[in-house]
PDB file of N, CA and C in Angstrom:
ATOM      1  N   MET A 552       0.844  -1.180   0.000  1.00  0.00           N
ATOM      2  CA  MET A 552       0.000   0.000   0.000  1.00  0.00           C
ATOM      3  C   MET A 552       0.890   1.244   0.000  1.00  0.00           C
ATOM      4  N   ARG A 553       0.417   2.273  -0.658  1.00  0.00           N
ATOM      5  CA  ARG A 553       1.175   3.522  -0.757  1.00  0.00           C
ATOM      6  C   ARG A 553       1.000   4.378   0.492  1.00  0.00           C
ATOM      7  N   SER A 554       2.014   5.184   0.781  1.00  0.00           N
ATOM      8  CA  SER A 554       1.875   6.146   1.871  1.00  0.00           C
ATOM      9  C   SER A 554       1.053   7.323   1.354  1.00  0.00           C
ATOM     10  N   ILE A 555       0.530   8.113   2.252  1.00  0.00           N
ATOM     11  CA  ILE A 555      -0.264   9.274   1.861  1.00  0.00           C
ATOM     12  C   ILE A 555       0.590  10.265   1.068  1.00  0.00           C
ATOM     13  N   ASP A 556       1.868  10.403   1.428  1.00  0.00           N
ATOM     14  CA  ASP A 556       2.761  11.305   0.686  1.00  0.00           C
ATOM     15  C   ASP A 556       2.960  10.831  -0.750  1.00  0.00           C
ATOM     16  N   GLU A 557       3.159   9.522  -0.925  1.00  0.00           N
ATOM     17  CA  GLU A 557       3.304   8.970  -2.277  1.00  0.00           C
ATOM     18  C   GLU A 557       2.033   9.189  -3.085  1.00  0.00           C
ATOM     19  N   ALA A 558       0.895   8.953  -2.456  1.00  0.00           N
ATOM     20  CA  ALA A 558      -0.384   9.111  -3.144  1.00  0.00           C
ATOM     21  C   ALA A 558      -0.627  10.563  -3.535  1.00  0.00           C
ATOM     22  N   LEU A 559      -0.266  11.494  -2.676  1.00  0.00           N
ATOM     23  CA  LEU A 559      -0.455  12.912  -2.993  1.00  0.00           C
ATOM     24  C   LEU A 559       0.433  13.350  -4.156  1.00  0.00           C
ATOM     25  N   LYS A 560       1.670  12.846  -4.198  1.00  0.00           N
ATOM     26  CA  LYS A 560       2.563  13.163  -5.319  1.00  0.00           C
ATOM     27  C   LYS A 560       2.005  12.598  -6.622  1.00  0.00           C
ATOM     28  N   LEU A 561       1.518  11.372  -6.559  1.00  0.00           N
ATOM     29  CA  LEU A 561       0.940  10.749  -7.740  1.00  0.00           C
ATOM     30  C   LEU A 561      -0.324  11.481  -8.180  1.00  0.00           C
ATOM     31  N   LYS A 562      -1.147  11.892  -7.233  1.00  0.00           N
ATOM     32  CA  LYS A 562      -2.370  12.629  -7.557  1.00  0.00           C
ATOM     33  C   LYS A 562      -2.044  13.941  -8.254  1.00  0.00           C
ATOM     34  N   GLU A 563      -0.987  14.605  -7.827  1.00  0.00           N
ATOM     35  CA  GLU A 563      -0.572  15.860  -8.453  1.00  0.00           C
ATOM     36  C   GLU A 563      -0.265  15.646  -9.940  1.00  0.00           C
ATOM     37  N   VAL A 564       0.419  14.553 -10.244  1.00  0.00           N
ATOM     38  CA  VAL A 564       0.724  14.239 -11.648  1.00  0.00           C
ATOM     39  C   VAL A 564      -0.551  13.861 -12.398  1.00  0.00           C
ATOM     40  N   LEU A 565      -1.365  12.993 -11.809  1.00  0.00           N
ATOM     41  CA  LEU A 565      -2.584  12.542 -12.469  1.00  0.00           C
ATOM     42  C   LEU A 565      -3.566  13.677 -12.721  1.00  0.00           C
ATOM     43  N   ASP A 566      -3.628  14.636 -11.814  1.00  0.00           N
ATOM     44  CA  ASP A 566      -4.555  15.760 -11.972  1.00  0.00           C
ATOM     45  C   ASP A 566      -4.232  16.616 -13.189  1.00  0.00           C
ATOM     46  N   LYS A 567      -2.991  16.541 -13.671  1.00  0.00           N
ATOM     47  CA  LYS A 567      -2.632  17.281 -14.889  1.00  0.00           C
ATOM     48  C   LYS A 567      -3.316  16.684 -16.114  1.00  0.00           C
ATOM     49  N   TYR A 568      -3.612  15.382 -16.062  1.00  0.00           N
ATOM     50  CA  TYR A 568      -4.158  14.679 -17.215  1.00  0.00           C
ATOM     51  C   TYR A 568      -5.610  14.254 -17.046  1.00  0.00           C
ATOM     52  N   TYR A 569      -6.047  14.030 -15.823  1.00  0.00           N
ATOM     53  CA  TYR A 569      -7.407  13.582 -15.550  1.00  0.00           C
ATOM     54  C   TYR A 569      -8.098  14.613 -14.672  1.00  0.00           C
ATOM     55  N   ARG A 570      -8.835  15.506 -15.311  1.00  0.00           N
ATOM     56  CA  ARG A 570      -9.461  16.599 -14.558  1.00  0.00           C
ATOM     57  C   ARG A 570     -10.955  16.402 -14.339  1.00  0.00           C
ATOM     58  N   LYS A 571     -11.621  15.804 -15.288  1.00  0.00           N
ATOM     59  CA  LYS A 571     -13.076  15.693 -15.207  1.00  0.00           C
ATOM     60  C   LYS A 571     -13.480  14.251 -15.411  1.00  0.00           C
ATOM     61  N   PRO A 572     -13.740  13.494 -14.415  1.00  0.00           N
ATOM     62  CA  PRO A 572     -13.557  13.822 -13.000  1.00  0.00           C
ATOM     63  C   PRO A 572     -12.114  13.552 -12.575  1.00  0.00           C
ATOM     64  N   SER A 573     -11.689  14.230 -11.567  1.00  0.00           N
ATOM     65  CA  SER A 573     -10.346  13.978 -11.037  1.00  0.00           C
ATOM     66  C   SER A 573     -10.361  12.649 -10.275  1.00  0.00           C
ATOM     67  N   ILE A 574      -9.204  12.054 -10.134  1.00  0.00           N
ATOM     68  CA  ILE A 574      -9.100  10.772  -9.440  1.00  0.00           C
ATOM     69  C   ILE A 574      -9.001  11.028  -7.941  1.00  0.00           C
ATOM     70  N   GLU A 575      -9.864  10.369  -7.183  1.00  0.00           N
ATOM     71  CA  GLU A 575      -9.901  10.571  -5.736  1.00  0.00           C
ATOM     72  C   GLU A 575      -8.699   9.904  -5.068  1.00  0.00           C
ATOM     73  N   ILE A 576      -8.234  10.500  -3.989  1.00  0.00           N
ATOM     74  CA  ILE A 576      -7.040  10.024  -3.287  1.00  0.00           C
ATOM     75  C   ILE A 576      -7.212   8.592  -2.775  1.00  0.00           C
ATOM     76  N   ASP A 577      -8.408   8.217  -2.347  1.00  0.00           N
ATOM     77  CA  ASP A 577      -8.616   6.855  -1.847  1.00  0.00           C
ATOM     78  C   ASP A 577      -8.471   5.818  -2.953  1.00  0.00           C
ATOM     79  N   ARG A 578      -8.804   6.183  -4.183  1.00  0.00           N
ATOM     80  CA  ARG A 578      -8.607   5.258  -5.310  1.00  0.00           C
ATOM     81  C   ARG A 578      -7.127   5.052  -5.578  1.00  0.00           C
ATOM     82  N   ILE A 579      -6.338   6.106  -5.410  1.00  0.00           N
ATOM     83  CA  ILE A 579      -4.889   5.997  -5.602  1.00  0.00           C
ATOM     84  C   ILE A 579      -4.280   5.142  -4.491  1.00  0.00           C
ATOM     85  N   LEU A 580      -4.723   5.353  -3.277  1.00  0.00           N
ATOM     86  CA  LEU A 580      -4.196   4.591  -2.139  1.00  0.00           C
ATOM     87  C   LEU A 580      -4.475   3.095  -2.265  1.00  0.00           C
ATOM     88  N   ASN A 581      -5.602   2.737  -2.878  1.00  0.00           N
ATOM     89  CA  ASN A 581      -6.008   1.336  -2.964  1.00  0.00           C
ATOM     90  C   ASN A 581      -5.759   0.706  -4.332  1.00  0.00           C
ATOM     91  N   ALA A 582      -5.175   1.455  -5.256  1.00  0.00           N
ATOM     92  CA  ALA A 582      -4.970   0.951  -6.616  1.00  0.00           C
ATOM     93  C   ALA A 582      -3.958  -0.189  -6.638  1.00  0.00           C
ATOM     94  N   LYS A 583      -4.169  -1.103  -7.576  1.00  0.00           N
ATOM     95  CA  LYS A 583      -3.268  -2.245  -7.744  1.00  0.00           C
ATOM     96  C   LYS A 583      -2.848  -2.313  -9.209  1.00  0.00           C
ATOM     97  N   ILE A 584      -1.577  -2.591  -9.443  1.00  0.00           N
ATOM     98  CA  ILE A 584      -1.065  -2.744 -10.801  1.00  0.00           C
ATOM     99  C   ILE A 584      -1.047  -4.232 -11.128  1.00  0.00           C
ATOM    100  N   ASN A 585      -1.717  -4.610 -12.220  1.00  0.00           N
ATOM    101  CA  ASN A 585      -1.752  -6.006 -12.639  1.00  0.00           C
ATOM    102  C   ASN A 585      -0.774  -6.306 -13.765  1.00  0.00           C
ATOM    103  N   TYR A 586      -0.599  -5.352 -14.674  1.00  0.00           N
ATOM    104  CA  TYR A 586       0.251  -5.560 -15.843  1.00  0.00           C
ATOM    105  C   TYR A 586       1.103  -4.329 -16.094  1.00  0.00           C
ATOM    106  N   VAL A 587       2.234  -4.553 -16.757  1.00  0.00           N
ATOM    107  CA  VAL A 587       3.105  -3.478 -17.211  1.00  0.00           C
ATOM    108  C   VAL A 587       3.109  -3.545 -18.730  1.00  0.00           C
ATOM    109  N   TYR A 588       2.923  -2.401 -19.373  1.00  0.00           N
ATOM    110  CA  TYR A 588       2.977  -2.320 -20.827  1.00  0.00           C
ATOM    111  C   TYR A 588       4.332  -1.754 -21.214  1.00  0.00           C
ATOM    112  N   ILE A 589       5.090  -2.529 -21.986  1.00  0.00           N
ATOM    113  CA  ILE A 589       6.404  -2.101 -22.445  1.00  0.00           C
ATOM    114  C   ILE A 589       6.261  -1.705 -23.904  1.00  0.00           C
ATOM    115  N   VAL A 590       6.587  -0.466 -24.215  1.00  0.00           N
ATOM    116  CA  VAL A 590       6.470   0.043 -25.577  1.00  0.00           C
ATOM    117  C   VAL A 590       7.861   0.109 -26.189  1.00  0.00           C
ATOM    118  N   TYR A 591       8.058  -0.677 -27.236  1.00  0.00           N
ATOM    119  CA  TYR A 591       9.307  -0.658 -27.993  1.00  0.00           C
ATOM    120  C   TYR A 591       9.063   0.180 -29.239  1.00  0.00           C
ATOM    121  N   VAL A 592       9.402   1.437 -29.160  1.00  0.00           N
ATOM    122  CA  VAL A 592       9.130   2.365 -30.251  1.00  0.00           C
ATOM    123  C   VAL A 592       9.893   1.963 -31.506  1.00  0.00           C
ATOM    124  N   ASP A 593      11.162   1.633 -31.376  1.00  0.00           N
ATOM    125  CA  ASP A 593      11.975   1.273 -32.540  1.00  0.00           C
ATOM    126  C   ASP A 593      11.473   0.009 -33.227  1.00  0.00           C
ATOM    127  N   MET A 594      10.901  -0.901 -32.462  1.00  0.00           N
ATOM    128  CA  MET A 594      10.397  -2.152 -33.024  1.00  0.00           C
ATOM    129  C   MET A 594       8.905  -2.056 -33.350  1.00  0.00           C
ATOM    130  N   VAL A 595       8.290  -0.930 -33.067  1.00  0.00           N
ATOM    131  CA  VAL A 595       6.859  -0.698 -33.278  1.00  0.00           C
ATOM    132  C   VAL A 595       6.067  -1.852 -32.663  1.00  0.00           C
ATOM    133  N   ASP A 596       6.218  -2.017 -31.363  1.00  0.00           N
ATOM    134  CA  ASP A 596       5.638  -3.157 -30.670  1.00  0.00           C
ATOM    135  C   ASP A 596       5.288  -2.778 -29.232  1.00  0.00           C
ATOM    136  N   VAL A 597       4.244  -3.401 -28.709  1.00  0.00           N
ATOM    137  CA  VAL A 597       3.864  -3.243 -27.304  1.00  0.00           C
ATOM    138  C   VAL A 597       3.786  -4.636 -26.701  1.00  0.00           C
ATOM    139  N   ILE A 598       4.384  -4.804 -25.543  1.00  0.00           N
ATOM    140  CA  ILE A 598       4.381  -6.092 -24.858  1.00  0.00           C
ATOM    141  C   ILE A 598       3.712  -5.910 -23.502  1.00  0.00           C
ATOM    142  N   VAL A 599       2.801  -6.817 -23.185  1.00  0.00           N
ATOM    143  CA  VAL A 599       2.118  -6.800 -21.893  1.00  0.00           C
ATOM    144  C   VAL A 599       2.749  -7.883 -21.028  1.00  0.00           C
ATOM    145  N   ILE A 600       3.188  -7.498 -19.834  1.00  0.00           N
ATOM    146  CA  ILE A 600       3.855  -8.455 -18.946  1.00  0.00           C
ATOM    147  C   ILE A 600       3.242  -8.363 -17.546  1.00  0.00           C
ATOM    148  N   ASP A 601       3.042  -9.500 -16.933  1.00  0.00           N
ATOM    149  CA  ASP A 601       2.521  -9.562 -15.573  1.00  0.00           C
ATOM    150  C   ASP A 601       3.452  -8.790 -14.642  1.00  0.00           C
ATOM    151  N   VAL A 602       2.899  -8.007 -13.741  1.00  0.00           N
ATOM    152  CA  VAL A 602       3.709  -7.146 -12.876  1.00  0.00           C
ATOM    153  C   VAL A 602       4.687  -7.951 -12.017  1.00  0.00           C
ATOM    154  N   ASN A 603       4.294  -9.125 -11.563  1.00  0.00           N
ATOM    155  CA  ASN A 603       5.202  -9.943 -10.751  1.00  0.00           C
ATOM    156  C   ASN A 603       6.401 -10.419 -11.560  1.00  0.00           C
ATOM    157  N   LYS A 604       6.167 -10.796 -12.809  1.00  0.00           N
ATOM    158  CA  LYS A 604       7.268 -11.207 -13.680  1.00  0.00           C
ATOM    159  C   LYS A 604       8.168 -10.009 -13.978  1.00  0.00           C
ATOM    160  N   TYR A 605       7.571  -8.847 -14.179  1.00  0.00           N
ATOM    161  CA  TYR A 605       8.345  -7.630 -14.435  1.00  0.00           C
ATOM    162  C   TYR A 605       9.272  -7.328 -13.257  1.00  0.00           C
ATOM    163  N   ILE A 606       8.727  -7.353 -12.053  1.00  0.00           N
ATOM    164  CA  ILE A 606       9.523  -7.048 -10.858  1.00  0.00           C
ATOM    165  C   ILE A 606      10.626  -8.090 -10.662  1.00  0.00           C
ATOM    166  N   ALA A 607      10.316  -9.353 -10.902  1.00  0.00           N
ATOM    167  CA  ALA A 607      11.306 -10.417 -10.727  1.00  0.00           C
ATOM    168  C   ALA A 607      12.481 -10.273 -11.693  1.00  0.00           C
ATOM    169  N   ASN A 608      12.238  -9.651 -12.844  1.00  0.00           N
ATOM    170  CA  ASN A 608      13.269  -9.556 -13.878  1.00  0.00           C
ATOM    171  C   ASN A 608      13.692  -8.123 -14.167  1.00  0.00           C
ATOM    172  N   ILE A 609      13.423  -7.212 -13.279  1.00  0.00           N
ATOM    173  CA  ILE A 609      13.619  -5.789 -13.553  1.00  0.00           C
ATOM    174  C   ILE A 609      15.058  -5.424 -13.905  1.00  0.00           C
ATOM    175  N   ASN A 610      16.037  -6.128 -13.394  1.00  0.00           N
ATOM    176  CA  ASN A 610      17.432  -5.795 -13.664  1.00  0.00           C
ATOM    177  C   ASN A 610      18.042  -6.632 -14.779  1.00  0.00           C
ATOM    178  N   GLN A 611      17.213  -7.401 -15.467  1.00  0.00           N
ATOM    179  CA  GLN A 611      17.727  -8.262 -16.528  1.00  0.00           C
ATOM    180  C   GLN A 611      17.184  -7.808 -17.877  1.00  0.00           C
ATOM    181  N   ASN A 612      17.703  -8.372 -18.930  1.00  0.00           N
ATOM    182  CA  ASN A 612      17.271  -8.040 -20.281  1.00  0.00           C
ATOM    183  C   ASN A 612      15.918  -8.691 -20.562  1.00  0.00           C
ATOM    184  N   PHE A 613      14.894  -7.888 -20.782  1.00  0.00           N
ATOM    185  CA  PHE A 613      13.554  -8.421 -21.013  1.00  0.00           C
ATOM    186  C   PHE A 613      13.392  -9.090 -22.366  1.00  0.00           C
ATOM    187  N   LEU A 614      14.145  -8.685 -23.357  1.00  0.00           N
ATOM    188  CA  LEU A 614      13.943  -9.234 -24.692  1.00  0.00           C
ATOM    189  C   LEU A 614      14.079 -10.744 -24.719  1.00  0.00           C
ATOM    190  N   GLY A 615      14.950 -11.301 -23.924  1.00  0.00           N
ATOM    191  CA  GLY A 615      15.125 -12.744 -23.895  1.00  0.00           C
ATOM    192  C   GLY A 615      14.138 -13.459 -22.997  1.00  0.00           C
ATOM    193  N   LYS A 616      13.344 -12.738 -22.235  1.00  0.00           N
ATOM    194  CA  LYS A 616      12.476 -13.350 -21.239  1.00  0.00           C
ATOM    195  C   LYS A 616      10.994 -13.196 -21.543  1.00  0.00           C
ATOM    196  N   ILE A 617      10.627 -12.459 -22.578  1.00  0.00           N
ATOM    197  CA  ILE A 617       9.219 -12.145 -22.785  1.00  0.00           C
ATOM    198  C   ILE A 617       8.638 -12.791 -24.033  1.00  0.00           C
ATOM    199  N   ALA A 618       9.275 -13.810 -24.533  1.00  0.00           N
ATOM    200  CA  ALA A 618       8.821 -14.436 -25.768  1.00  0.00           C
ATOM    201  C   ALA A 618       7.375 -14.923 -25.670  1.00  0.00           C
ATOM    202  N   GLY A 619       6.951 -15.383 -24.503  1.00  0.00           N
ATOM    203  CA  GLY A 619       5.606 -15.912 -24.360  1.00  0.00           C
ATOM    204  C   GLY A 619       4.559 -14.890 -23.956  1.00  0.00           C
ATOM    205  N   GLU A 620       4.935 -13.643 -23.826  1.00  0.00           N
ATOM    206  CA  GLU A 620       3.993 -12.619 -23.377  1.00  0.00           C
ATOM    207  C   GLU A 620       3.097 -12.156 -24.526  1.00  0.00           C
ATOM    208  N   ARG A 621       1.967 -11.563 -24.175  1.00  0.00           N
ATOM    209  CA  ARG A 621       1.049 -11.036 -25.187  1.00  0.00           C
ATOM    210  C   ARG A 621       1.686  -9.844 -25.880  1.00  0.00           C
ATOM    211  N   ARG A 622       1.628  -9.845 -27.183  1.00  0.00           N
ATOM    212  CA  ARG A 622       2.242  -8.774 -27.965  1.00  0.00           C
ATOM    213  C   ARG A 622       1.152  -8.083 -28.775  1.00  0.00           C
ATOM    214  N   PHE A 623       1.286  -6.791 -28.923  1.00  0.00           N
ATOM    215  CA  PHE A 623       0.354  -5.997 -29.702  1.00  0.00           C
ATOM    216  C   PHE A 623       1.137  -5.180 -30.724  1.00  0.00           C
ATOM    217  N   PRO A 624       1.460  -5.773 -31.891  1.00  0.00           N
ATOM    218  CA  PRO A 624       2.211  -5.018 -32.898  1.00  0.00           C
ATOM    219  C   PRO A 624       1.449  -3.761 -33.310  1.00  0.00           C
ATOM    220  N   LEU A 625       2.155  -2.677 -33.451  1.00  0.00           N
ATOM    221  CA  LEU A 625       1.527  -1.402 -33.784  1.00  0.00           C
ATOM    222  C   LEU A 625       1.499  -1.127 -35.282  1.00  0.00           C
ATOM    223  N   SER A 626       2.174  -1.945 -36.061  1.00  0.00           N
ATOM    224  CA  SER A 626       2.190  -1.677 -37.505  1.00  0.00           C
ATOM    225  C   SER A 626       1.245  -2.596 -38.243  1.00  0.00           C
TER     226      SER A 626
END
């Protein structure tokens, strides 16, 4: 769970983009991330990866580890 300070900083950023309606602080405090979207601009590709797999491999090269992930080619 996020601290109130973290949530307030995040709300400040989100309020720049989501104004009507703005996102309530309690939604930010209780939000959960399920997937990470990796955008490879040079390869014109988007890869969806489970957040737990992303965290487990955050310091390693993803290209060799994401072969089985859902891909959304942009071209």
